[in-house]
JSON list of C-alpha atoms and ligand atoms in Angstrom, two decimals:
[
{"chain": "L", "resi": 278, "resn": "MET", "atom": "CA", "xyz": [-125.80, -37.16, 40.99]},
{"chain": "L", "resi": 279, "resn": "SER", "atom": "CA", "xyz": [-126.55, -40.58, 42.46]},
{"chain": "L", "resi": 280, "resn": "LEU", "atom": "CA", "xyz": [-123.87, -43.34, 42.44]},
{"chain": "L", "resi": 281, "resn": "LYS", "atom": "CA", "xyz": [-125.89, -45.33, 39.90]},
{"chain": "L", "resi": 282, "resn": "ALA", "atom": "CA", "xyz": [-126.05, -42.30, 37.53]},
{"chain": "L", "resi": 283, "resn": "LYS", "atom": "CA", "xyz": [-122.24, -41.99, 37.84]},
{"chain": "L", "resi": 284, "resn": "ASN", "atom": "CA", "xyz": [-121.55, -45.64, 37.21]},
{"chain": "L", "resi": 285, "resn": "LYS", "atom": "CA", "xyz": [-123.73, -45.38, 34.26]},
{"chain": "L", "resi": 286, "resn": "LEU", "atom": "CA", "xyz": [-121.86, -42.29, 32.67]},
{"chain": "L", "resi": 287, "resn": "ALA", "atom": "CA", "xyz": [-118.53, -44.07, 33.51]},
{"chain": "L", "resi": 288, "resn": "ILE", "atom": "CA", "xyz": [-119.58, -46.96, 31.48]},
{"chain": "L", "resi": 289, "resn": "ILE", "atom": "CA", "xyz": [-120.88, -44.67, 28.57]},
{"chain": "L", "resi": 290, "resn": "LEU", "atom": "CA", "xyz": [-117.72, -42.99, 28.48]},
{"chain": "L", "resi": 291, "resn": "SER", "atom": "CA", "xyz": [-115.56, -45.81, 28.45]},
{"chain": "L", "resi": 292, "resn": "ILE", "atom": "CA", "xyz": [-117.32, -47.31, 25.43]},
{"chain": "L", "resi": 293, "resn": "VAL", "atom": "CA", "xyz": [-117.02, -44.05, 23.53]},
{"chain": "L", "resi": 294, "resn": "ILE", "atom": "CA", "xyz": [-113.32, -44.08, 24.30]},
{"chain": "L", "resi": 295, "resn": "ILE", "atom": "CA", "xyz": [-112.79, -47.67, 23.27]},
{"chain": "L", "resi": 296, "resn": "SER", "atom": "CA", "xyz": [-114.64, -47.14, 20.15]},
{"chain": "L", "resi": 297, "resn": "TYR", "atom": "CA", "xyz": [-112.90, -44.20, 19.30]},
{"chain": "L", "resi": 298, "resn": "LEU", "atom": "CA", "xyz": [-109.51, -45.97, 19.93]},
{"chain": "L", "resi": 299, "resn": "GLY", "atom": "CA", "xyz": [-110.63, -49.10, 18.02]},
{"chain": "L", "resi": 300, "resn": "ILE", "atom": "CA", "xyz": [-111.42, -46.97, 14.91]},
{"chain": "L", "resi": 301, "resn": "VAL", "atom": "CA", "xyz": [-108.14, -45.13, 15.08]},
{"chain": "L", "resi": 302, "resn": "ALA", "atom": "CA", "xyz": [-106.13, -48.26, 15.32]},
{"chain": "L", "resi": 303, "resn": "CYS", "atom": "CA", "xyz": [-107.85, -50.20, 12.67]},
{"chain": "L", "resi": 304, "resn": "GLY", "atom": "CA", "xyz": [-108.32, -47.28, 10.18]},
{"chain": "L", "resi": 305, "resn": "PRO", "atom": "CA", "xyz": [-104.95, -47.18, 8.67]},
{"chain": "L", "resi": 306, "resn": "GLN", "atom": "CA", "xyz": [-104.46, -50.98, 8.59]},
{"chain": "L", "resi": 307, "resn": "LYS", "atom": "CA", "xyz": [-107.73, -51.50, 6.49]},
{"chain": "L", "resi": 308, "resn": "SER", "atom": "CA", "xyz": [-106.51, -49.51, 3.56]},
{"chain": "L", "resi": 309, "resn": "ALA", "atom": "CA", "xyz": [-103.05, -51.37, 3.46]},
{"chain": "L", "resi": 310, "resn": "GLU", "atom": "CA", "xyz": [-104.70, -54.90, 3.51]},
{"chain": "L", "resi": 311, "resn": "VAL", "atom": "CA", "xyz": [-104.03, -56.03, 0.18]},
{"chain": "L", "resi": 312, "resn": "PRO", "atom": "CA", "xyz": [-102.29, -54.54, -2.82]},
{"chain": "L", "resi": 313, "resn": "ASP", "atom": "CA", "xyz": [-104.07, -53.19, -5.74]},
{"chain": "L", "resi": 314, "resn": "TYR", "atom": "CA", "xyz": [-103.14, -55.79, -8.20]},
{"chain": "L", "resi": 315, "resn": "ALA", "atom": "CA", "xyz": [-105.51, -58.06, -6.02]},
{"chain": "L", "resi": 316, "resn": "PRO", "atom": "CA", "xyz": [-108.93, -58.87, -7.38]},
{"chain": "L", "resi": 317, "resn": "LYS", "atom": "CA", "xyz": [-111.42, -55.90, -6.77]},
{"chain": "L", "resi": 318, "resn": "ARG", "atom": "CA", "xyz": [-113.74, -58.25, -5.20]},
{"chain": "L", "resi": 319, "resn": "GLU", "atom": "CA", "xyz": [-114.63, -58.62, -1.27]},
{"chain": "L", "resi": 320, "resn": "MET", "atom": "CA", "xyz": [-112.20, -61.10, 0.22]},
{"chain": "L", "resi": 321, "resn": "SER", "atom": "CA", "xyz": [-112.88, -63.10, 3.39]},
{"chain": "L", "resi": 322, "resn": "VAL", "atom": "CA", "xyz": [-110.75, -62.50, 6.46]},
{"chain": "L", "resi": 323, "resn": "LYS", "atom": "CA", "xyz": [-109.12, -65.93, 5.81]},
{"chain": "L", "resi": 324, "resn": "GLU", "atom": "CA", "xyz": [-108.23, -65.24, 2.18]},
{"chain": "L", "resi": 325, "resn": "LYS", "atom": "CA", "xyz": [-106.87, -61.93, 3.15]},
{"chain": "L", "resi": 326, "resn": "GLN", "atom": "CA", "xyz": [-104.77, -63.55, 5.86]},
{"chain": "L", "resi": 327, "resn": "TYR", "atom": "CA", "xyz": [-103.54, -66.27, 3.36]},
{"chain": "L", "resi": 328, "resn": "TYR", "atom": "CA", "xyz": [-102.76, -63.68, 0.80]},
{"chain": "L", "resi": 329, "resn": "ARG", "atom": "CA", "xyz": [-100.73, -61.41, 2.82]},
{"chain": "L", "resi": 330, "resn": "GLU", "atom": "CA", "xyz": [-98.59, -64.33, 4.31]},
{"chain": "L", "resi": 331, "resn": "GLY", "atom": "CA", "xyz": [-98.42, -65.66, 0.73]},
{"chain": "L", "resi": 332, "resn": "GLN", "atom": "CA", "xyz": [-97.14, -62.59, -0.39]},
{"chain": "L", "resi": 333, "resn": "LYS", "atom": "CA", "xyz": [-94.28, -62.58, 2.09]},
{"chain": "L", "resi": 334, "resn": "LEU", "atom": "CA", "xyz": [-93.40, -66.16, 1.13]},
{"chain": "L", "resi": 335, "resn": "TYR", "atom": "CA", "xyz": [-93.47, -65.25, -2.70]},
{"chain": "L", "resi": 336, "resn": "THR", "atom": "CA", "xyz": [-91.23, -62.39, -2.03]},
{"chain": "L", "resi": 337, "resn": "MET", "atom": "CA", "xyz": [-88.61, -64.95, -0.24]},
{"chain": "L", "resi": 338, "resn": "TYR", "atom": "CA", "xyz": [-89.04, -68.05, -2.44]},
{"chain": "L", "resi": 339, "resn": "CYS", "atom": "CA", "xyz": [-90.11, -66.94, -5.80]},
{"chain": "L", "resi": 340, "resn": "ALA", "atom": "CA", "xyz": [-89.97, -63.26, -6.74]},
{"chain": "L", "resi": 341, "resn": "ASN", "atom": "CA", "xyz": [-85.99, -63.73, -7.78]},
{"chain": "L", "resi": 342, "resn": "CYS", "atom": "CA", "xyz": [-87.04, -65.71, -10.62]},
{"chain": "L", "resi": 343, "resn": "HIS", "atom": "CA", "xyz": [-90.69, -64.86, -11.53]},
{"chain": "L", "resi": 344, "resn": "GLN", "atom": "CA", "xyz": [-90.21, -61.09, -10.63]},
{"chain": "L", "resi": 345, "resn": "GLU", "atom": "CA", "xyz": [-92.51, -59.00, -8.09]},
{"chain": "L", "resi": 346, "resn": "ASP", "atom": "CA", "xyz": [-95.05, -58.47, -10.88]},
{"chain": "L", "resi": 347, "resn": "GLY", "atom": "CA", "xyz": [-95.23, -62.15, -11.99]},
{"chain": "L", "resi": 348, "resn": "SER", "atom": "CA", "xyz": [-94.11, -61.34, -15.24]},
{"chain": "L", "resi": 349, "resn": "GLY", "atom": "CA", "xyz": [-91.24, -63.93, -15.41]},
{"chain": "L", "resi": 350, "resn": "LEU", "atom": "CA", "xyz": [-87.87, -63.22, -17.45]},
{"chain": "L", "resi": 351, "resn": "GLY", "atom": "CA", "xyz": [-87.96, -63.36, -21.15]},
{"chain": "L", "resi": 352, "resn": "LYS", "atom": "CA", "xyz": [-87.63, -66.83, -22.57]},
{"chain": "L", "resi": 353, "resn": "LEU", "atom": "CA", "xyz": [-86.11, -68.28, -19.34]},
{"chain": "L", "resi": 354, "resn": "ILE", "atom": "CA", "xyz": [-88.57, -67.78, -16.75]},
{"chain": "L", "resi": 355, "resn": "PRO", "atom": "CA", "xyz": [-92.27, -68.09, -17.45]},
{"chain": "L", "resi": 356, "resn": "PRO", "atom": "CA", "xyz": [-94.84, -65.48, -16.32]},
{"chain": "L", "resi": 357, "resn": "LEU", "atom": "CA", "xyz": [-97.47, -66.49, -13.42]},
{"chain": "L", "resi": 358, "resn": "ALA", "atom": "CA", "xyz": [-99.39, -63.12, -14.49]},
{"chain": "L", "resi": 359, "resn": "GLY", "atom": "CA", "xyz": [-102.27, -64.50, -16.69]},
{"chain": "L", "resi": 360, "resn": "SER", "atom": "CA", "xyz": [-100.49, -67.85, -17.08]},
{"chain": "L", "resi": 361, "resn": "ASP", "atom": "CA", "xyz": [-102.70, -70.39, -19.25]},
{"chain": "L", "resi": 362, "resn": "TYR", "atom": "CA", "xyz": [-100.52, -73.02, -17.83]},
{"chain": "L", "resi": 363, "resn": "MET", "atom": "CA", "xyz": [-101.49, -72.43, -14.18]},
{"chain": "L", "resi": 364, "resn": "GLU", "atom": "CA", "xyz": [-105.20, -72.04, -15.26]},
{"chain": "L", "resi": 365, "resn": "GLU", "atom": "CA", "xyz": [-105.12, -75.33, -17.12]},
{"chain": "L", "resi": 366, "resn": "ASN", "atom": "CA", "xyz": [-102.86, -77.32, -14.82]},
{"chain": "L", "resi": 367, "resn": "PHE", "atom": "CA", "xyz": [-103.99, -76.54, -11.34]},
{"chain": "L", "resi": 368, "resn": "SER", "atom": "CA", "xyz": [-102.77, -79.58, -9.55]},
{"chain": "L", "resi": 369, "resn": "GLU", "atom": "CA", "xyz": [-99.36, -79.87, -11.42]},
{"chain": "L", "resi": 370, "resn": "SER", "atom": "CA", "xyz": [-98.81, -76.16, -10.47]},
{"chain": "L", "resi": 371, "resn": "ILE", "atom": "CA", "xyz": [-99.49, -76.71, -6.82]},
{"chain": "L", "resi": 372, "resn": "CYS", "atom": "CA", "xyz": [-97.20, -79.70, -6.79]},
{"chain": "L", "resi": 373, "resn": "GLY", "atom": "CA", "xyz": [-94.73, -77.85, -8.70]},
{"chain": "L", "resi": 374, "resn": "ILE", "atom": "CA", "xyz": [-94.49, -75.04, -6.21]},
{"chain": "L", "resi": 375, "resn": "LYS", "atom": "CA", "xyz": [-93.02, -77.72, -3.88]},
{"chain": "L", "resi": 376, "resn": "ASN", "atom": "CA", "xyz": [-91.32, -80.29, -6.11]},
{"chain": "L", "resi": 377, "resn": "GLY", "atom": "CA", "xyz": [-90.13, -77.93, -8.69]},
{"chain": "L", "resi": 378, "resn": "PHE", "atom": "CA", "xyz": [-90.47, -78.48, -12.56]},
{"chain": "L", "resi": 379, "resn": "LYS", "atom": "CA", "xyz": [-88.21, -80.08, -15.28]},
{"chain": "L", "resi": 380, "resn": "GLY", "atom": "CA", "xyz": [-88.54, -80.71, -18.92]},
{"chain": "L", "resi": 381, "resn": "GLU", "atom": "CA", "xyz": [-90.43, -78.59, -21.70]},
{"chain": "L", "resi": 382, "resn": "MET", "atom": "CA", "xyz": [-93.61, -76.63, -20.79]},
{"chain": "L", "resi": 383, "resn": "ARG", "atom": "CA", "xyz": [-95.77, -74.12, -22.78]},
{"chain": "L", "resi": 384, "resn": "VAL", "atom": "CA", "xyz": [-96.96, -71.04, -21.09]},
{"chain": "L", "resi": 385, "resn": "ASN", "atom": "CA", "xyz": [-98.90, -68.54, -23.15]},
{"chain": "L", "resi": 386, "resn": "GLY", "atom": "CA", "xyz": [-97.63, -69.85, -26.38]},
{"chain": "L", "resi": 387, "resn": "ILE", "atom": "CA", "xyz": [-93.93, -69.83, -25.59]},
{"chain": "L", "resi": 388, "resn": "ILE", "atom": "CA", "xyz": [-91.90, -72.96, -24.76]},
{"chain": "L", "resi": 389, "resn": "TYR", "atom": "CA", "xyz": [-89.91, -73.03, -21.80]},
{"chain": "L", "resi": 390, "resn": "ASN", "atom": "CA", "xyz": [-87.38, -75.66, -20.81]},
{"chain": "L", "resi": 391, "resn": "GLN", "atom": "CA", "xyz": [-85.36, -74.70, -17.65]},
{"chain": "L", "resi": 392, "resn": "ALA", "atom": "CA", "xyz": [-85.51, -76.57, -14.29]},
{"chain": "L", "resi": 393, "resn": "MET", "atom": "CA", "xyz": [-87.26, -74.88, -11.45]},
{"chain": "L", "resi": 394, "resn": "PRO", "atom": "CA", "xyz": [-85.60, -75.95, -8.14]},
{"chain": "L", "resi": 395, "resn": "SER", "atom": "CA", "xyz": [-87.71, -77.79, -5.45]},
{"chain": "L", "resi": 396, "resn": "ASN", "atom": "CA", "xyz": [-88.65, -75.97, -2.16]},
{"chain": "L", "resi": 397, "resn": "PRO", "atom": "CA", "xyz": [-88.75, -79.05, 0.15]},
{"chain": "L", "resi": 398, "resn": "ASN", "atom": "CA", "xyz": [-89.10, -77.12, 3.29]},
{"chain": "L", "resi": 399, "resn": "LEU", "atom": "CA", "xyz": [-92.65, -75.57, 2.25]},
{"chain": "L", "resi": 400, "resn": "LYS", "atom": "CA", "xyz": [-95.49, -76.96, 4.37]},
{"chain": "L", "resi": 401, "resn": "ASN", "atom": "CA", "xyz": [-98.96, -77.77, 2.90]},
{"chain": "L", "resi": 402, "resn": "LEU", "atom": "CA", "xyz": [-100.05, -74.34, 4.67]},
{"chain": "L", "resi": 403, "resn": "ASP", "atom": "CA", "xyz": [-97.24, -72.53, 3.01]},
{"chain": "L", "resi": 404, "resn": "ILE", "atom": "CA", "xyz": [-97.99, -73.85, -0.46]},
{"chain": "L", "resi": 405, "resn": "ALA", "atom": "CA", "xyz": [-101.74, -72.81, 0.10]},
{"chain": "L", "resi": 406, "resn": "MET", "atom": "CA", "xyz": [-100.65, -69.34, 1.22]},
{"chain": "L", "resi": 407, "resn": "ILE", "atom": "CA", "xyz": [-98.31, -68.97, -1.84]},
{"chain": "L", "resi": 408, "resn": "ALA", "atom": "CA", "xyz": [-100.94, -70.49, -4.16]},
{"chain": "L", "resi": 409, "resn": "THR", "atom": "CA", "xyz": [-103.63, -67.91, -3.01]},
{"chain": "L", "resi": 410, "resn": "TYR", "atom": "CA", "xyz": [-101.30, -65.23, -3.59]},
{"chain": "L", "resi": 411, "resn": "ILE", "atom": "CA", "xyz": [-100.32, -65.99, -7.17]},
{"chain": "L", "resi": 412, "resn": "TYR", "atom": "CA", "xyz": [-103.73, -67.22, -8.17]},
{"chain": "L", "resi": 413, "resn": "ASN", "atom": "CA", "xyz": [-105.13, -63.77, -7.07]},
{"chain": "L", "resi": 414, "resn": "SER", "atom": "CA", "xyz": [-102.61, -61.40, -8.41]},
{"chain": "L", "resi": 415, "resn": "TRP", "atom": "CA", "xyz": [-101.78, -59.58, -11.49]},
{"chain": "L", "resi": 416, "resn": "GLY", "atom": "CA", "xyz": [-105.11, -60.33, -13.16]},
{"chain": "L", "resi": 417, "resn": "ASN", "atom": "CA", "xyz": [-105.54, -63.88, -11.90]},
{"chain": "L", "resi": 418, "resn": "ASP", "atom": "CA", "xyz": [-108.73, -64.38, -9.73]},
{"chain": "L", "resi": 419, "resn": "ARG", "atom": "CA", "xyz": [-109.33, -67.80, -8.47]},
{"chain": "L", "resi": 420, "resn": "GLY", "atom": "CA", "xyz": [-110.23, -67.27, -4.95]},
{"chain": "L", "resi": 421, "resn": "LEU", "atom": "CA", "xyz": [-109.03, -68.83, -1.83]},
{"chain": "L", "resi": 422, "resn": "ILE", "atom": "CA", "xyz": [-107.07, -72.14, -2.10]},
{"chain": "L", "resi": 423, "resn": "ASP", "atom": "CA", "xyz": [-107.57, -73.88, 1.24]},
{"chain": "L", "resi": 424, "resn": "VAL", "atom": "CA", "xyz": [-104.88, -75.87, 3.00]},
{"chain": "L", "resi": 425, "resn": "LEU", "atom": "CA", "xyz": [-107.22, -78.86, 2.91]},
{"chain": "L", "resi": 426, "resn": "GLU", "atom": "CA", "xyz": [-107.30, -78.85, -0.99]},
{"chain": "L", "resi": 427, "resn": "VAL", "atom": "CA", "xyz": [-103.70, -78.58, -0.91]},
{"chain": "L", "resi": 428, "resn": "GLU", "atom": "CA", "xyz": [-103.35, -81.46, 1.25]},
{"chain": "L", "resi": 429, "resn": "ASP", "atom": "CA", "xyz": [-105.39, -83.60, -1.14]},
{"chain": "L", "resi": 430, "resn": "ILE", "atom": "CA", "xyz": [-103.57, -82.64, -4.29]},
{"chain": "L", "resi": 431, "resn": "MET", "atom": "CA", "xyz": [-99.89, -83.16, -2.66]},
{"chain": "L", "resi": 432, "resn": "ARG", "atom": "CA", "xyz": [-100.97, -86.79, -1.79]},
{"chain": "L", "resi": 433, "resn": "ASP", "atom": "CA", "xyz": [-101.26, -87.40, -5.62]},
{"chain": "L", "resi": 434, "resn": "CYS", "atom": "CA", "xyz": [-98.26, -85.60, -6.84]},
{"chain": "L", "resi": 435, "resn": "PRO", "atom": "CA", "xyz": [-96.13, -87.61, -9.24]},
{"chain": "S", "resi": 95, "resn": "LIG", "atom": "C1", "xyz": [-84.51, -70.35, -9.89]},
{"chain": "S", "resi": 95, "resn": "LIG", "atom": "C2", "xyz": [-85.72, -69.57, -10.49]},
{"chain": "S", "resi": 95, "resn": "LIG", "atom": "C3", "xyz": [-87.04, -70.02, -9.90]},
{"chain": "S", "resi": 95, "resn": "LIG", "atom": "C4", "xyz": [-87.70, -69.82, -8.77]},
{"chain": "S", "resi": 95, "resn": "LIG", "atom": "C5", "xyz": [-86.83, -69.36, -7.56]},
{"chain": "S", "resi": 95, "resn": "LIG", "atom": "C6", "xyz": [-89.07, -70.20, -8.84]},
{"chain": "S", "resi": 95, "resn": "LIG", "atom": "N1", "xyz": [-89.34, -70.63, -10.17]},
{"chain": "S", "resi": 95, "resn": "LIG", "atom": "FE1", "xyz": [-91.14, -71.35, -10.85]},
{"chain": "S", "resi": 95, "resn": "LIG", "atom": "N2", "xyz": [-90.51, -71.65, -12.70]},
{"chain": "S", "resi": 95, "resn": "LIG", "atom": "C7", "xyz": [-89.11, -71.32, -13.06]},
{"chain": "S", "resi": 95, "resn": "LIG", "atom": "C8", "xyz": [-88.97, -71.91, -14.49]},
{"chain": "S", "resi": 95, "resn": "LIG", "atom": "C9", "xyz": [-87.53, -71.98, -15.21]},
{"chain": "S", "resi": 95, "resn": "LIG", "atom": "C10", "xyz": [-90.16, -72.67, -14.78]},
{"chain": "S", "resi": 95, "resn": "LIG", "atom": "C11", "xyz": [-90.46, -73.42, -16.02]},
{"chain": "S", "resi": 95, "resn": "LIG", "atom": "C12", "xyz": [-89.97, -74.85, -15.72]},
{"chain": "S", "resi": 95, "resn": "LIG", "atom": "C13", "xyz": [-89.66, -75.67, -17.00]},
{"chain": "S", "resi": 95, "resn": "LIG", "atom": "O1", "xyz": [-89.49, -75.21, -18.13]},
{"chain": "S", "resi": 95, "resn": "LIG", "atom": "O2", "xyz": [-89.94, -76.96, -16.84]},
{"chain": "S", "resi": 95, "resn": "LIG", "atom": "C14", "xyz": [-91.07, -72.39, -13.67]},
{"chain": "S", "resi": 95, "resn": "LIG", "atom": "C15", "xyz": [-92.37, -72.67, -13.64]},
{"chain": "S", "resi": 95, "resn": "LIG", "atom": "C16", "xyz": [-93.27, -72.30, -12.84]},
{"chain": "S", "resi": 95, "resn": "LIG", "atom": "C17", "xyz": [-94.81, -72.42, -12.75]},
{"chain": "S", "resi": 95, "resn": "LIG", "atom": "C18", "xyz": [-95.39, -73.06, -14.07]},
{"chain": "S", "resi": 95, "resn": "LIG", "atom": "C19", "xyz": [-95.52, -72.20, -15.22]},
{"chain": "S", "resi": 95, "resn": "LIG", "atom": "C20", "xyz": [-96.11, -70.83, -15.32]},
{"chain": "S", "resi": 95, "resn": "LIG", "atom": "O3", "xyz": [-95.51, -69.89, -15.27]},
{"chain": "S", "resi": 95, "resn": "LIG", "atom": "O4", "xyz": [-97.40, -70.72, -15.00]},
{"chain": "S", "resi": 95, "resn": "LIG", "atom": "C21", "xyz": [-95.33, -71.93, -11.76]},
{"chain": "S", "resi": 95, "resn": "LIG", "atom": "C22", "xyz": [-96.69, -71.88, -11.39]},
{"chain": "S", "resi": 95, "resn": "LIG", "atom": "C23", "xyz": [-94.28, -71.60, -10.81]},
{"chain": "S", "resi": 95, "resn": "LIG", "atom": "N3", "xyz": [-93.08, -71.73, -11.48]},
{"chain": "S", "resi": 95, "resn": "LIG", "atom": "C24", "xyz": [-94.42, -71.03, -9.57]},
{"chain": "S", "resi": 95, "resn": "LIG", "atom": "C25", "xyz": [-93.41, -70.69, -8.65]},
{"chain": "S", "resi": 95, "resn": "LIG", "atom": "C26", "xyz": [-93.54, -70.44, -7.31]},
{"chain": "S", "resi": 95, "resn": "LIG", "atom": "C27", "xyz": [-94.86, -70.25, -6.55]},
{"chain": "S", "resi": 95, "resn": "LIG", "atom": "C28", "xyz": [-92.22, -70.26, -6.84]},
{"chain": "S", "resi": 95, "resn": "LIG", "atom": "C29", "xyz": [-91.84, -69.89, -5.29]},
{"chain": "S", "resi": 95, "resn": "LIG", "atom": "C30", "xyz": [-92.26, -70.76, -4.32]},
{"chain": "S", "resi": 95, "resn": "LIG", "atom": "C31", "xyz": [-91.35, -70.49, -7.96]},
{"chain": "S", "resi": 95, "resn": "LIG", "atom": "N4", "xyz": [-92.09, -70.79, -8.99]},
{"chain": "S", "resi": 95, "resn": "LIG", "atom": "C32", "xyz": [-89.84, -70.35, -7.94]},
{"chain": "S", "resi": 95, "resn": "LIG", "atom": "C33", "xyz": [-88.04, -70.90, -12.24]},
{"chain": "S", "resi": 95, "resn": "LIG", "atom": "C34", "xyz": [-88.25, -70.42, -10.87]}
]
């Protein structure tokens, strides 16, 4: 075999090996990308990234009260799963993630009146990720909530 042919063979072999490794390395990750309570539609790479980071933040900051499955806690903590309040009061919900809530609010026909503490450490990107997670879990399906949108909303919070 000529040197040229050997080089060609080496290149082809490397491509085969690299693509094989790529498939093996990425295969299992793909199936674990988003949980089964996420919408069944295709998500962009960015939305998936927000979603997964949002899930971690939700577990740290919110799940104690609103529960892992977003169902809330009786008459004390309102649900985020299928919440008509979140649907109808988008800006208030975004502001509330950082600033907390107080006073009466009605969620899915039930009146709640317990203060939710503020989370002053959350950056706009954290809020966007948490919002993307809760607005696309447990039956909710609003799509990506971008950090630029959150920035606009946060500027006008009461
Ligand atoms: C200490 C418990 C507690 C924690 C922690 C908490 N919340 Fe709340 N949340 C509440 C309560 C209580 C209300 C109702 C407030 C009221 O009655 O005015 C509420 C209301 C809400 C609402 C609007 C009502 C609804 O159910 O749609 C949203 C959205 C929300 N919380 C999201 C979050 C997110 C996101 C986090 C994490 C960053 C979080 N909460 C952390 C207790 C909590």
